[in-house]
Amino acid sequence: MLLKGKETADQIKIEIAKEVEGIVNKGQRAPHLVAILVGEDGASKTYVKNKELACQKVGFSSTLIRLPESTTEEELLSKIDEINNNDEIDGLIVQLPLPKHISENNVTQAIDPAKDVDGFHDVNIGKLTKGQDTFISATPYGIIQLLDRYNIETKGKHCVVIGRSNIVGRPMSILMSRSGNPGNCTVTICHRHTQNLETITKMADILIVAVGIPEFVTGDMIKEGATVIDVGITRVDADNKRGYVLKGDVEFESAEAVSGYITPVPGGVGPMTIIGLMQNTLKSHQNKFNG
Ligand code: NAD
């Protein structure tokens, strides 16, 4: 059965829009998200555009700051500082990846943790790890909500996460093991040095794949009835108008045949990631106005 991220995200957007309407009716300004895009990466442009469209849909203000590829780290940090000090802005994201001459770490750590709606700042990752209230990184947050909306039982289940990146795999593994719902899983985290991967994935009740290799997981690696969350999105060259197709990290056909629930690509985790971002921005606004 499909876990329809797009449909779920559309429903949550309606709920957020209602909250925003209430905020504006109270006389407060709407939540405001700023995105910085450095350079001309095609996929990044699409992601940022989708985030802008989502802002419009829920009634947020949004500002896109486009900077040339040649922007220096110093210039970018100074722009971040300006936004950190602007009270009219609730959330700031800097679209990754950045040009090679700019340190992603310096940039993510320069964002005020109170405006870090991507949840990449060390302070927010630390709070997440300790189970404290924080901005949960957008992709894991979106996945948690998708599991929740479909009432997927996680308590006591074995969750296997493939990938240990700071933005997806690692926070995902922490969330699934936390005391809470969704959560309370026994978690195994796998990465490029994991041996006998297939033996481990076959033990998963919930399998979350964030590797970045198209169709890396096949149906024969999945336990009958498991829930499969495919985070991967890779542009693979194709002979069509766009010149590419989007592929997930899971081979959909063979995986769908054995799984209980599965996310499609596109239309699964991607739209839910944007929801995570919207909700973090709303939360930042509420923190500011309601303490
Ligand atoms: P990453 O490259 O930072 O991390 C990949 C992880 O996969 C690493 O931890 C690595 O150890 C692991 N890995 C690599 N080869 C492996 C192997 N052979 N066996 C087991 N593990 C292996 O990637 P990321 O930023 O976590 O993103 C992963 C994928 O998710 C990418 O396709 C990315 O585009 C996609 N993504 C999608 C969304 C979304 O909104 N849908 C958001 C973020 C990332």
Coordinates of C-alpha atoms and ligand atoms in Angstrom, one line a residue:
M1 CA 0.0 0.0 0.0
L2 CA 1.3 3.4 -0.9
L3 CA 2.2 6.0 1.8
K4 CA 1.0 9.0 -0.2
G5 CA 3.3 11.8 0.9
K6 CA 1.9 14.3 -1.6
E7 CA -1.7 13.8 -0.5
T8 CA -0.8 13.9 3.2
A9 CA 1.3 17.0 2.7
D10 CA -1.6 18.7 0.8
Q11 CA -3.9 17.9 3.8
I12 CA -1.4 19.3 6.3
K13 CA -0.9 22.5 4.2
I14 CA -4.6 23.1 4.6
E15 CA -4.3 22.8 8.4
I16 CA -1.3 25.1 8.4
A17 CA -3.1 27.6 6.2
K18 CA -6.0 27.7 8.8
E19 CA -3.5 28.4 11.6
V20 CA -1.9 31.2 9.6
E21 CA -5.3 32.7 8.9
G22 CA -5.9 32.7 12.7
I23 CA -2.5 34.4 13.3
V24 CA -3.2 37.1 10.7
N25 CA -6.8 37.6 12.1
K26 CA -5.2 38.3 15.5
G27 CA -3.3 41.1 13.9
Q28 CA 0.1 39.4 13.9
R29 CA 2.2 39.3 10.8
A30 CA 2.4 35.9 8.9
P31 CA 5.4 33.6 9.4
H32 CA 8.3 34.5 7.2
L33 CA 10.8 32.1 5.7
V34 CA 13.9 33.2 3.9
A35 CA 15.9 30.9 1.6
I36 CA 19.3 31.5 0.3
L37 CA 20.4 29.8 -2.9
V38 CA 24.0 30.1 -4.0
G39 CA 24.9 29.1 -7.5
E40 CA 23.0 27.5 -10.3
D41 CA 22.5 23.8 -9.3
G42 CA 19.4 22.6 -11.2
A43 CA 18.0 20.3 -8.5
S44 CA 18.6 23.0 -5.8
K45 CA 16.7 25.5 -7.9
T46 CA 13.7 23.1 -8.1
Y47 CA 13.8 22.4 -4.3
V48 CA 13.8 26.1 -3.5
K49 CA 11.0 26.8 -5.9
N50 CA 8.9 24.1 -4.4
K51 CA 9.5 25.6 -0.9
E52 CA 8.5 29.0 -2.1
L53 CA 5.3 27.6 -3.7
A54 CA 4.5 25.8 -0.4
C55 CA 4.9 29.1 1.5
Q56 CA 2.5 30.8 -0.8
K57 CA 0.0 28.0 -0.4
V58 CA -0.1 28.2 3.4
G59 CA 0.0 32.0 3.6
F60 CA 3.6 32.5 4.8
S61 CA 5.7 35.3 3.5
S62 CA 8.8 34.0 1.7
T63 CA 11.9 35.6 0.3
L64 CA 14.4 34.0 -2.0
I65 CA 17.9 35.4 -2.0
R66 CA 19.8 34.3 -5.0
L67 CA 23.6 34.7 -4.9
P68 CA 26.1 34.0 -7.6
E69 CA 28.4 30.9 -7.6
S70 CA 31.3 33.3 -7.0
T71 CA 30.0 34.5 -3.6
T72 CA 32.6 34.3 -0.9
E73 CA 32.1 32.6 2.4
E74 CA 32.5 35.9 4.1
E75 CA 29.8 37.5 2.0
L76 CA 27.4 34.7 2.7
L77 CA 28.1 34.8 6.4
S78 CA 27.5 38.5 6.5
K79 CA 24.1 38.0 4.7
I80 CA 23.2 35.4 7.3
D81 CA 24.1 37.7 10.1
E82 CA 21.8 40.4 8.6
I83 CA 18.9 37.9 8.6
N84 CA 19.7 36.7 12.1
N85 CA 19.2 40.2 13.3
N86 CA 16.0 40.9 11.4
D87 CA 13.0 40.5 13.7
E88 CA 10.6 40.2 10.7
I89 CA 12.1 36.9 9.7
D90 CA 11.3 33.6 11.5
G91 CA 13.1 31.0 9.5
L92 CA 16.3 30.9 7.4
I93 CA 17.5 28.1 5.2
V94 CA 20.6 27.9 3.1
Q95 CA 20.1 25.4 0.3
L96 CA 22.8 22.7 0.2
P97 CA 25.0 21.7 -1.4
L98 CA 27.1 24.9 -1.5
P99 CA 29.9 25.7 -3.9
K100 CA 33.1 23.9 -2.9
H101 CA 34.9 27.1 -1.7
I102 CA 32.3 27.6 1.1
S103 CA 32.3 25.5 4.3
E104 CA 28.8 24.0 4.9
N105 CA 29.7 23.6 8.5
N106 CA 30.6 27.3 9.0
V107 CA 27.4 28.3 7.2
T108 CA 25.0 26.0 9.1
Q109 CA 26.6 27.0 12.5
A110 CA 26.3 30.7 11.6
I111 CA 22.5 30.5 11.4
D112 CA 20.8 31.6 14.7
P113 CA 19.5 28.3 16.2
A114 CA 16.2 30.1 16.9
K115 CA 15.8 30.6 13.1
D116 CA 17.4 27.3 12.0
V117 CA 14.2 25.7 10.6
D118 CA 16.2 23.1 8.7
G119 CA 17.4 21.8 12.1
F120 CA 21.1 21.6 11.1
H121 CA 22.7 23.7 13.9
D122 CA 24.7 21.8 16.5
V123 CA 22.4 23.2 19.2
N124 CA 19.3 21.8 17.6
I125 CA 20.9 18.5 16.8
G126 CA 22.0 18.3 20.4
K127 CA 18.5 19.0 21.7
L128 CA 17.1 16.4 19.3
T129 CA 19.5 13.9 20.6
K130 CA 18.6 14.7 24.2
G131 CA 14.8 14.5 23.4
Q132 CA 14.3 18.2 24.1
D133 CA 11.9 20.5 22.3
T134 CA 13.7 21.8 19.1
F135 CA 13.5 22.2 15.3
I136 CA 13.7 18.6 14.1
S137 CA 15.5 18.4 10.7
A138 CA 12.9 18.7 8.0
T139 CA 13.2 15.3 6.3
P140 CA 13.1 13.1 9.4
Y141 CA 10.3 15.3 10.8
G142 CA 8.3 14.8 7.6
I143 CA 8.8 11.1 7.7
I144 CA 7.7 10.9 11.4
Q145 CA 4.5 12.7 10.5
L146 CA 3.8 10.4 7.5
L147 CA 4.2 7.4 9.8
D148 CA 1.9 9.0 12.3
R149 CA -0.8 10.0 9.8
Y150 CA -0.9 6.4 8.5
N151 CA -1.1 5.1 12.1
I152 CA 1.9 2.8 11.5
E153 CA 2.8 1.0 14.7
T154 CA 6.4 1.7 15.6
K155 CA 6.6 0.7 19.3
G156 CA 8.8 -2.3 19.9
K157 CA 9.5 -2.7 16.1
H158 CA 12.9 -3.1 14.6
C159 CA 13.7 -0.1 12.4
V160 CA 16.7 -0.3 10.1
V161 CA 18.1 3.0 8.7
I162 CA 20.5 2.9 5.8
G163 CA 22.6 6.0 5.7
R164 CA 24.1 8.1 8.6
S165 CA 24.2 11.6 7.2
N166 CA 23.7 14.5 9.6
I167 CA 20.6 15.7 7.7
V168 CA 18.7 12.4 7.3
G169 CA 20.0 9.0 8.5
R170 CA 21.4 10.0 11.9
P171 CA 18.6 12.2 13.1
M172 CA 16.1 9.7 11.7
S173 CA 17.7 6.9 13.8
I174 CA 17.5 9.1 16.9
L175 CA 13.9 9.9 16.4
M176 CA 12.9 6.3 15.8
S177 CA 14.6 5.2 19.0
R178 CA 13.3 8.0 21.2
S179 CA 10.6 7.5 23.8
G180 CA 7.5 8.7 22.0
N181 CA 5.1 7.9 19.2
P182 CA 6.2 7.4 16.5
G183 CA 9.3 6.1 18.2
N184 CA 10.2 3.4 20.7
C185 CA 11.8 1.3 18.0
T186 CA 14.9 -0.9 18.3
V187 CA 17.1 0.8 15.8
T188 CA 20.0 -0.4 13.6
I189 CA 21.9 2.1 11.6
C190 CA 23.8 0.9 8.5
H191 CA 26.3 2.7 6.3
R192 CA 28.9 2.1 3.6
H193 CA 31.0 -0.2 5.8
T194 CA 28.1 -2.3 7.0
Q195 CA 28.7 -6.0 6.3
N196 CA 25.9 -8.5 5.4
L197 CA 23.5 -5.6 4.7
E198 CA 20.9 -7.8 3.3
T199 CA 20.7 -10.0 6.4
I200 CA 20.1 -6.8 8.5
T201 CA 17.5 -5.2 6.1
K202 CA 15.6 -8.4 6.1
M203 CA 15.1 -8.1 9.8
A204 CA 13.5 -4.7 9.5
D205 CA 9.8 -4.0 10.3
I206 CA 10.5 -0.5 9.2
L207 CA 13.2 0.2 6.6
I208 CA 14.3 3.7 5.9
V209 CA 16.7 4.2 3.0
A210 CA 18.8 7.4 2.6
V211 CA 21.8 6.4 0.6
G212 CA 21.7 8.4 -2.7
I213 CA 22.2 5.3 -4.9
P214 CA 19.3 4.7 -7.3
E215 CA 17.4 1.4 -6.8
F216 CA 20.0 0.3 -4.2
V217 CA 17.5 -1.7 -2.2
T218 CA 15.6 -4.5 -4.0
G219 CA 12.6 -6.5 -3.0
D220 CA 14.7 -9.6 -2.0
M221 CA 16.3 -7.5 0.7
I222 CA 12.9 -6.7 2.4
K223 CA 10.9 -8.6 4.9
E224 CA 7.4 -9.5 3.9
G225 CA 5.0 -6.8 5.1
A226 CA 7.6 -4.3 6.1
T227 CA 7.1 -0.5 5.9
V228 CA 9.6 1.0 3.4
I229 CA 10.5 4.7 3.4
D230 CA 12.5 5.7 0.4
V231 CA 14.3 9.0 1.0
G232 CA 16.5 9.0 -2.1
I233 CA 16.0 11.3 -5.0
T234 CA 18.5 11.1 -7.8
R235 CA 18.3 12.6 -11.3
V236 CA 19.1 9.8 -13.8
D237 CA 19.6 10.7 -17.4
A238 CA 16.7 9.8 -19.6
D239 CA 15.6 10.3 -23.2
N240 CA 12.6 12.6 -22.3
K241 CA 11.9 16.3 -22.5
R242 CA 13.5 17.1 -19.2
G243 CA 16.5 14.9 -19.9
Y244 CA 16.2 13.0 -16.7
V245 CA 13.9 10.9 -14.5
L246 CA 13.8 10.9 -10.7
K247 CA 14.8 7.6 -9.0
G248 CA 14.6 6.6 -5.4
D249 CA 17.0 4.4 -3.4
V250 CA 14.6 1.6 -3.6
E251 CA 13.6 -0.5 -6.7
F252 CA 10.0 0.3 -6.5
E253 CA 8.4 -2.6 -8.3
S254 CA 10.1 -5.5 -6.5
A255 CA 9.9 -3.7 -3.2
E256 CA 6.2 -2.9 -3.5
A257 CA 5.5 -6.6 -4.1
V258 CA 6.8 -7.6 -0.7
S259 CA 6.3 -4.5 1.5
G260 CA 3.2 -3.6 3.6
Y261 CA 3.6 0.1 3.0
I262 CA 5.9 2.0 0.7
T263 CA 6.6 5.6 -0.2
P264 CA 6.8 6.4 -4.0
V265 CA 9.4 8.6 -5.6
P266 CA 8.5 11.3 -6.4
G267 CA 5.4 12.0 -4.2
G268 CA 6.5 10.4 -1.0
V269 CA 9.2 11.8 1.3
G270 CA 9.9 15.0 -0.8
P271 CA 6.6 16.8 -0.1
M272 CA 6.7 15.7 3.6
T273 CA 10.1 17.3 3.9
I274 CA 8.6 20.6 2.9
I275 CA 5.9 20.1 5.5
G276 CA 8.6 19.7 8.2
L277 CA 10.1 23.0 7.1
M278 CA 6.7 24.8 7.1
Q279 CA 6.0 23.5 10.6
N280 CA 9.3 24.5 11.9
T281 CA 8.8 28.0 10.5
L282 CA 5.4 28.2 12.2
K283 CA 6.9 27.0 15.4
S284 CA 9.6 29.7 15.3
H285 CA 6.9 32.3 14.7
Q286 CA 4.9 31.0 17.7
N287 CA 8.1 31.0 19.9
K288 CA 8.5 34.6 19.0
F289 CA 5.0 35.8 19.5
N290 CA 3.7 33.5 22.2
G291 CA 6.9 32.9 24.1
Ligands
NAD1 P1 24.8 11.4 2.0 O1 25.6 11.2 0.8 O2 25.2 12.5 2.9 O3 24.8 10.1 2.9 C1 24.6 8.8 2.3 C2 24.8 7.7 3.3 O4 24.7 6.5 2.7 C3 26.2 7.8 4.0 O5 26.0 7.8 5.4 C4 26.8 6.5 3.6 O6 27.5 5.8 4.7 C5 25.7 5.6 3.2 N1 26.1 4.7 2.1 C6 26.7 5.0 1.0 N2 26.9 3.8 0.3 C7 26.4 2.8 1.0 C8 26.4 1.4 0.9 N3 26.9 0.8 -0.2 N4 25.8 0.7 1.8 C9 25.2 1.2 2.9 N5 25.2 2.6 3.1 C10 25.9 3.3 2.2 O7 23.3 11.5 1.5 P2 22.0 12.2 2.3 O8 22.1 13.7 2.3 O9 21.6 11.5 3.5 O10 20.9 11.9 1.1 C11 20.6 10.5 0.8 C12 19.6 10.6 -0.4 O11 18.4 11.2 0.1 C13 20.0 11.4 -1.6 O12 19.5 10.8 -2.7 C14 19.3 12.7 -1.4 O13 19.1 13.4 -2.6 C15 18.0 12.3 -0.7 N6 17.4 13.3 0.1 C16 16.0 13.4 -0.1 C17 15.3 14.4 0.6 C18 13.9 14.5 0.4 O14 13.3 15.5 0.8 N7 13.2 13.5 -0.2 C19 16.0 15.1 1.6 C20 17.3 14.9 1.8 C21 18.0 14.0 1.0

